[in-house]
């Protein structure tokens, strides 16, 4: 967008904001925001952003994430910004109940009321917004076939990583040449399905020896976890944490700025999330040639077609998850069939440049640029 517009990036994490702004050659402005329900802090953020927008007088403000959405859309509305776009990349409220759900519903409606356009990043999310009555229909639109940003398949490409580089990383992580490696990439929190994933993998490894003896099937299975814990926001169960620590077949490497090398040594993505918008990690895994096991939720079940480029399992179902993982390990014909379609489907439907052009067209409709 900075080829067509004077772009300013605004975010809460000042250090990361400056790094990204420098990388992409855009201006930046730091506004502190929390990720929790914090009305006083949120109003302070709205006030600070309002003052900045009144001074800068932008043609368009485009917000992402629920908290940046309410802060950004309210401040832009109050500052008289004519074009106020909000991308919905997931609804945390779907897992909330009681008073918290009512509060989050209200905030979501308020965000959309301040926006002039609302872009759910999947068709499933679009349907949920309509069903919940969050937004006027004329404001809603899904860009392209879904996704907030598409995927750069030239960047996420397994052929960029040599066999020697892959072997070196495997040795570092103590992964053997004949290990079947499941990978999860994302925050290690409850609503990403980590409790179910660890329980399913425990079942898989505990039955692996008997399977091997009786049926001569693959014994070596590893689970590679790439991502940070967020215990203060969505804590994992104690049993889950203990299993991650004690199971020698589970390898946790924490947050990694570049996940491609880890995809390159894996065989399949497992992503049993409870809720998503349009998960980038599933796009990334597919572009790297990996089939995916995903939960049957919006976004995931749009990228993955069951038994075409991956497997779809019910949400929060440990048994079904373990069975799907076992199928990929033990059924080589199934695995190769899914793998063959993985990168092809992403390239045909979610190439980044296509999404960018579609979004640029939305901007051009409402700005002075031709």
Short mmCIF file of C-alpha atoms in Angstrom, two decimals, residues 60-293:
data_model
loop_
_atom_site.label_atom_id
_atom_site.label_comp_id
_atom_site.label_asym_id
_atom_site.label_seq_id
_atom_site.Cartn_x
_atom_site.Cartn_y
_atom_site.Cartn_z
CA UNK A 60 -8.71 6.24 5.73
CA UNK A 61 -8.12 4.29 8.93
CA UNK A 62 -8.00 0.47 8.73
CA UNK A 63 -7.99 -1.50 11.99
CA UNK A 64 -7.20 -5.15 12.78
CA UNK A 65 -7.81 -7.17 16.00
CA UNK A 66 -10.74 -6.63 18.41
CA UNK A 67 -8.98 -4.14 20.73
CA UNK A 68 -7.39 -2.08 17.95
CA UNK A 69 -10.80 -2.23 16.28
CA UNK A 70 -12.80 -0.56 19.04
CA UNK A 71 -10.02 1.94 19.81
CA UNK A 72 -9.28 2.69 16.16
CA UNK A 73 -12.84 2.90 14.88
CA UNK A 74 -14.11 5.01 17.78
CA UNK A 75 -11.19 7.44 17.59
CA UNK A 76 -11.47 7.69 13.79
CA UNK A 77 -15.22 8.33 14.02
CA UNK A 78 -14.78 11.06 16.63
CA UNK A 79 -11.95 12.61 14.61
CA UNK A 80 -14.13 12.78 11.50
CA UNK A 81 -12.09 10.35 9.37
CA UNK A 82 -14.36 9.71 6.36
CA UNK A 83 -13.36 6.10 5.64
CA UNK A 84 -13.15 3.69 8.55
CA UNK A 85 -12.36 0.06 7.65
CA UNK A 86 -12.18 -2.82 10.11
CA UNK A 87 -10.97 -6.34 9.34
CA UNK A 88 -12.43 -9.12 11.47
CA UNK A 89 -9.84 -11.89 11.79
CA UNK A 90 -11.54 -13.87 14.54
CA UNK A 91 -14.08 -13.46 17.32
CA UNK A 92 -12.72 -14.21 20.83
CA UNK A 93 -16.27 -13.72 22.14
CA UNK A 94 -17.32 -17.06 20.62
CA UNK A 95 -15.67 -18.86 23.55
CA UNK A 96 -17.03 -16.44 26.17
CA UNK A 97 -20.19 -16.93 28.26
CA UNK A 98 -22.38 -14.99 30.68
CA UNK A 99 -21.63 -11.35 31.42
CA UNK A 100 -18.31 -11.44 29.59
CA UNK A 101 -20.07 -12.58 26.41
CA UNK A 102 -22.61 -9.76 26.71
CA UNK A 103 -19.85 -7.19 27.16
CA UNK A 104 -17.87 -8.51 24.19
CA UNK A 105 -21.01 -8.64 22.01
CA UNK A 106 -21.69 -5.00 22.84
CA UNK A 107 -18.11 -3.95 22.04
CA UNK A 108 -18.20 -5.84 18.73
CA UNK A 109 -21.44 -4.14 17.68
CA UNK A 110 -20.03 -0.77 18.74
CA UNK A 111 -16.88 -1.31 16.68
CA UNK A 112 -18.90 -2.12 13.57
CA UNK A 113 -21.24 0.84 14.13
CA UNK A 114 -18.26 3.22 14.02
CA UNK A 115 -16.84 1.55 10.88
CA UNK A 116 -17.92 2.41 7.34
CA UNK A 117 -16.81 -1.02 6.00
CA UNK A 118 -16.32 -4.33 7.81
CA UNK A 119 -14.22 -7.08 6.22
CA UNK A 120 -14.59 -10.56 7.77
CA UNK A 121 -11.59 -12.55 6.57
CA UNK A 122 -13.60 -15.72 5.95
CA UNK A 123 -17.05 -16.56 4.64
CA UNK A 124 -17.82 -18.52 7.80
CA UNK A 125 -17.01 -15.48 9.93
CA UNK A 126 -19.23 -13.38 7.68
CA UNK A 127 -22.13 -15.74 8.37
CA UNK A 128 -21.55 -15.63 12.14
CA UNK A 129 -21.60 -11.82 12.10
CA UNK A 130 -24.90 -11.87 10.19
CA UNK A 131 -26.43 -14.50 12.50
CA UNK A 132 -25.42 -12.55 15.61
CA UNK A 133 -26.83 -9.33 14.18
CA UNK A 134 -23.56 -7.45 14.76
CA UNK A 135 -23.56 -5.39 11.58
CA UNK A 136 -25.61 -3.96 8.74
CA UNK A 137 -25.36 -6.20 5.68
CA UNK A 138 -24.32 -3.38 3.35
CA UNK A 139 -21.14 -2.81 5.39
CA UNK A 140 -19.93 -6.42 5.11
CA UNK A 141 -17.63 -7.86 2.47
CA UNK A 142 -15.16 -10.77 2.26
CA UNK A 143 -12.05 -9.89 0.25
CA UNK A 144 -11.34 -12.42 -2.51
CA UNK A 145 -11.72 -15.99 -1.25
CA UNK A 146 -10.82 -15.05 2.31
CA UNK A 147 -7.67 -14.15 4.32
CA UNK A 148 -6.46 -10.79 5.61
CA UNK A 149 -3.22 -10.75 3.66
CA UNK A 150 -2.97 -13.86 1.49
CA UNK A 151 0.25 -15.85 1.37
CA UNK A 152 3.52 -15.23 -0.45
CA UNK A 153 4.13 -18.67 -1.93
CA UNK A 154 7.56 -17.62 -3.20
CA UNK A 155 8.59 -16.98 0.41
CA UNK A 156 6.83 -19.97 1.94
CA UNK A 157 8.44 -22.58 -0.28
CA UNK A 158 10.05 -25.77 0.97
CA UNK A 159 12.56 -25.83 -1.90
CA UNK A 160 14.32 -22.82 -0.36
CA UNK A 161 15.66 -25.12 2.38
CA UNK A 162 18.42 -27.57 1.52
CA UNK A 163 18.60 -31.13 2.76
CA UNK A 164 21.73 -30.29 4.71
CA UNK A 165 20.02 -27.35 6.44
CA UNK A 166 17.03 -29.55 7.28
CA UNK A 167 19.30 -32.28 8.60
CA UNK A 168 21.23 -29.81 10.74
CA UNK A 169 18.05 -28.50 12.37
CA UNK A 170 16.76 -32.04 12.93
CA UNK A 171 20.01 -32.98 14.67
CA UNK A 172 19.78 -29.87 16.82
CA UNK A 173 16.24 -30.85 17.88
CA UNK A 174 17.10 -34.56 18.20
CA UNK A 175 14.71 -35.59 15.45
CA UNK A 176 15.64 -38.83 13.69
CA UNK A 177 15.58 -39.29 9.93
CA UNK A 178 12.58 -41.65 10.04
CA UNK A 179 10.52 -39.65 12.55
CA UNK A 180 7.06 -38.50 11.43
CA UNK A 181 6.93 -34.89 12.67
CA UNK A 182 3.65 -33.17 13.50
CA UNK A 183 4.00 -29.42 13.90
CA UNK A 184 1.86 -26.82 15.64
CA UNK A 185 2.61 -23.12 15.06
CA UNK A 186 0.89 -20.48 17.17
CA UNK A 187 0.26 -19.37 20.74
CA UNK A 188 0.32 -22.26 23.21
CA UNK A 189 -3.04 -21.50 24.80
CA UNK A 190 -6.27 -23.34 25.57
CA UNK A 191 -8.40 -21.96 22.76
CA UNK A 192 -5.86 -23.10 20.16
CA UNK A 193 -6.71 -26.68 21.18
CA UNK A 194 -3.34 -27.35 22.81
CA UNK A 195 -4.83 -29.36 25.69
CA UNK A 196 -6.54 -31.68 23.21
CA UNK A 197 -3.45 -31.83 20.97
CA UNK A 198 -1.16 -32.90 23.80
CA UNK A 199 -3.70 -35.48 25.04
CA UNK A 200 -4.12 -36.84 21.49
CA UNK A 201 -0.37 -37.06 20.96
CA UNK A 202 0.05 -38.81 24.30
CA UNK A 203 -2.49 -41.41 23.14
CA UNK A 204 -0.69 -41.71 19.82
CA UNK A 205 2.72 -42.35 21.38
CA UNK A 206 1.44 -44.64 24.13
CA UNK A 207 -0.16 -46.94 21.54
CA UNK A 208 2.70 -46.62 19.05
CA UNK A 209 4.72 -49.50 20.48
CA UNK A 210 1.84 -52.00 20.40
CA UNK A 211 0.90 -50.85 16.90
CA UNK A 212 4.45 -51.35 15.79
CA UNK A 213 4.72 -54.83 17.24
CA UNK A 214 1.38 -56.03 15.93
CA UNK A 215 1.14 -54.30 12.57
CA UNK A 216 4.71 -53.28 11.76
CA UNK A 217 3.70 -49.61 11.56
CA UNK A 218 5.76 -46.45 12.07
CA UNK A 219 6.89 -46.16 15.68
CA UNK A 220 8.66 -42.79 15.58
CA UNK A 221 6.36 -39.82 16.08
CA UNK A 222 7.37 -36.34 17.19
CA UNK A 223 5.35 -33.23 18.01
CA UNK A 224 7.06 -29.90 17.35
CA UNK A 225 5.52 -26.89 19.12
CA UNK A 226 6.51 -23.49 17.71
CA UNK A 227 5.08 -20.58 19.68
CA UNK A 228 4.96 -18.80 23.04
CA UNK A 229 2.96 -19.61 26.16
CA UNK A 230 0.39 -17.04 27.31
CA UNK A 231 -0.48 -18.39 30.73
CA UNK A 232 -1.76 -15.04 31.99
CA UNK A 233 -4.39 -14.82 29.21
CA UNK A 234 -5.43 -18.42 28.49
CA UNK A 235 -3.58 -20.88 30.70
CA UNK A 236 -2.99 -24.50 29.70
CA UNK A 237 -3.94 -27.29 32.08
CA UNK A 238 -1.31 -28.44 34.55
CA UNK A 239 -1.38 -31.96 33.07
CA UNK A 240 -0.73 -30.48 29.62
CA UNK A 241 2.27 -28.48 30.80
CA UNK A 242 3.70 -31.51 32.57
CA UNK A 243 3.31 -33.71 29.50
CA UNK A 244 5.06 -31.13 27.29
CA UNK A 245 7.93 -31.02 29.78
CA UNK A 246 8.25 -34.76 30.39
CA UNK A 247 7.44 -36.36 27.01
CA UNK A 248 10.72 -36.70 25.11
CA UNK A 249 8.78 -36.88 21.82
CA UNK A 250 7.39 -33.36 22.32
CA UNK A 251 9.78 -30.58 21.32
CA UNK A 252 8.87 -26.99 22.26
CA UNK A 253 11.03 -24.26 20.72
CA UNK A 254 9.08 -21.15 21.78
CA UNK A 255 8.44 -18.14 19.56
CA UNK A 256 10.41 -18.10 16.30
CA UNK A 257 10.58 -15.02 14.04
CA UNK A 258 10.85 -17.26 10.96
CA UNK A 259 8.83 -20.48 11.10
CA UNK A 260 9.68 -21.73 7.62
CA UNK A 261 12.67 -23.85 8.66
CA UNK A 262 10.45 -25.70 11.13
CA UNK A 263 7.78 -26.34 8.51
CA UNK A 264 10.54 -27.63 6.22
CA UNK A 265 11.42 -30.47 8.62
CA UNK A 266 7.81 -31.37 9.47
CA UNK A 267 5.41 -33.83 7.82
CA UNK A 268 2.03 -32.36 8.78
CA UNK A 269 0.46 -29.42 10.58
CA UNK A 270 -1.97 -30.07 13.44
CA UNK A 271 -4.14 -27.05 14.23
CA UNK A 272 -7.11 -27.97 16.48
CA UNK A 273 -8.15 -24.38 17.30
CA UNK A 274 -11.58 -23.57 18.84
CA UNK A 275 -12.05 -20.37 16.83
CA UNK A 276 -10.29 -18.52 14.02
CA UNK A 277 -10.84 -15.90 11.41
CA UNK A 278 -8.72 -17.14 8.55
CA UNK A 279 -5.60 -18.75 10.02
CA UNK A 280 -2.34 -17.73 8.36
CA UNK A 281 -0.55 -20.75 9.77
CA UNK A 282 -2.73 -23.14 7.74
CA UNK A 283 -1.95 -21.12 4.60
CA UNK A 284 1.76 -21.16 5.45
CA UNK A 285 1.82 -24.91 6.08
CA UNK A 286 0.01 -25.60 2.82
CA UNK A 287 2.37 -23.36 0.87
CA UNK A 288 5.26 -25.33 2.41
CA UNK A 289 3.70 -28.53 1.07
CA UNK A 290 2.26 -29.86 4.33
CA UNK A 291 -1.18 -31.42 4.69
CA UNK A 292 -3.07 -30.15 7.74
CA UNK A 293 -5.34 -31.61 10.39
#
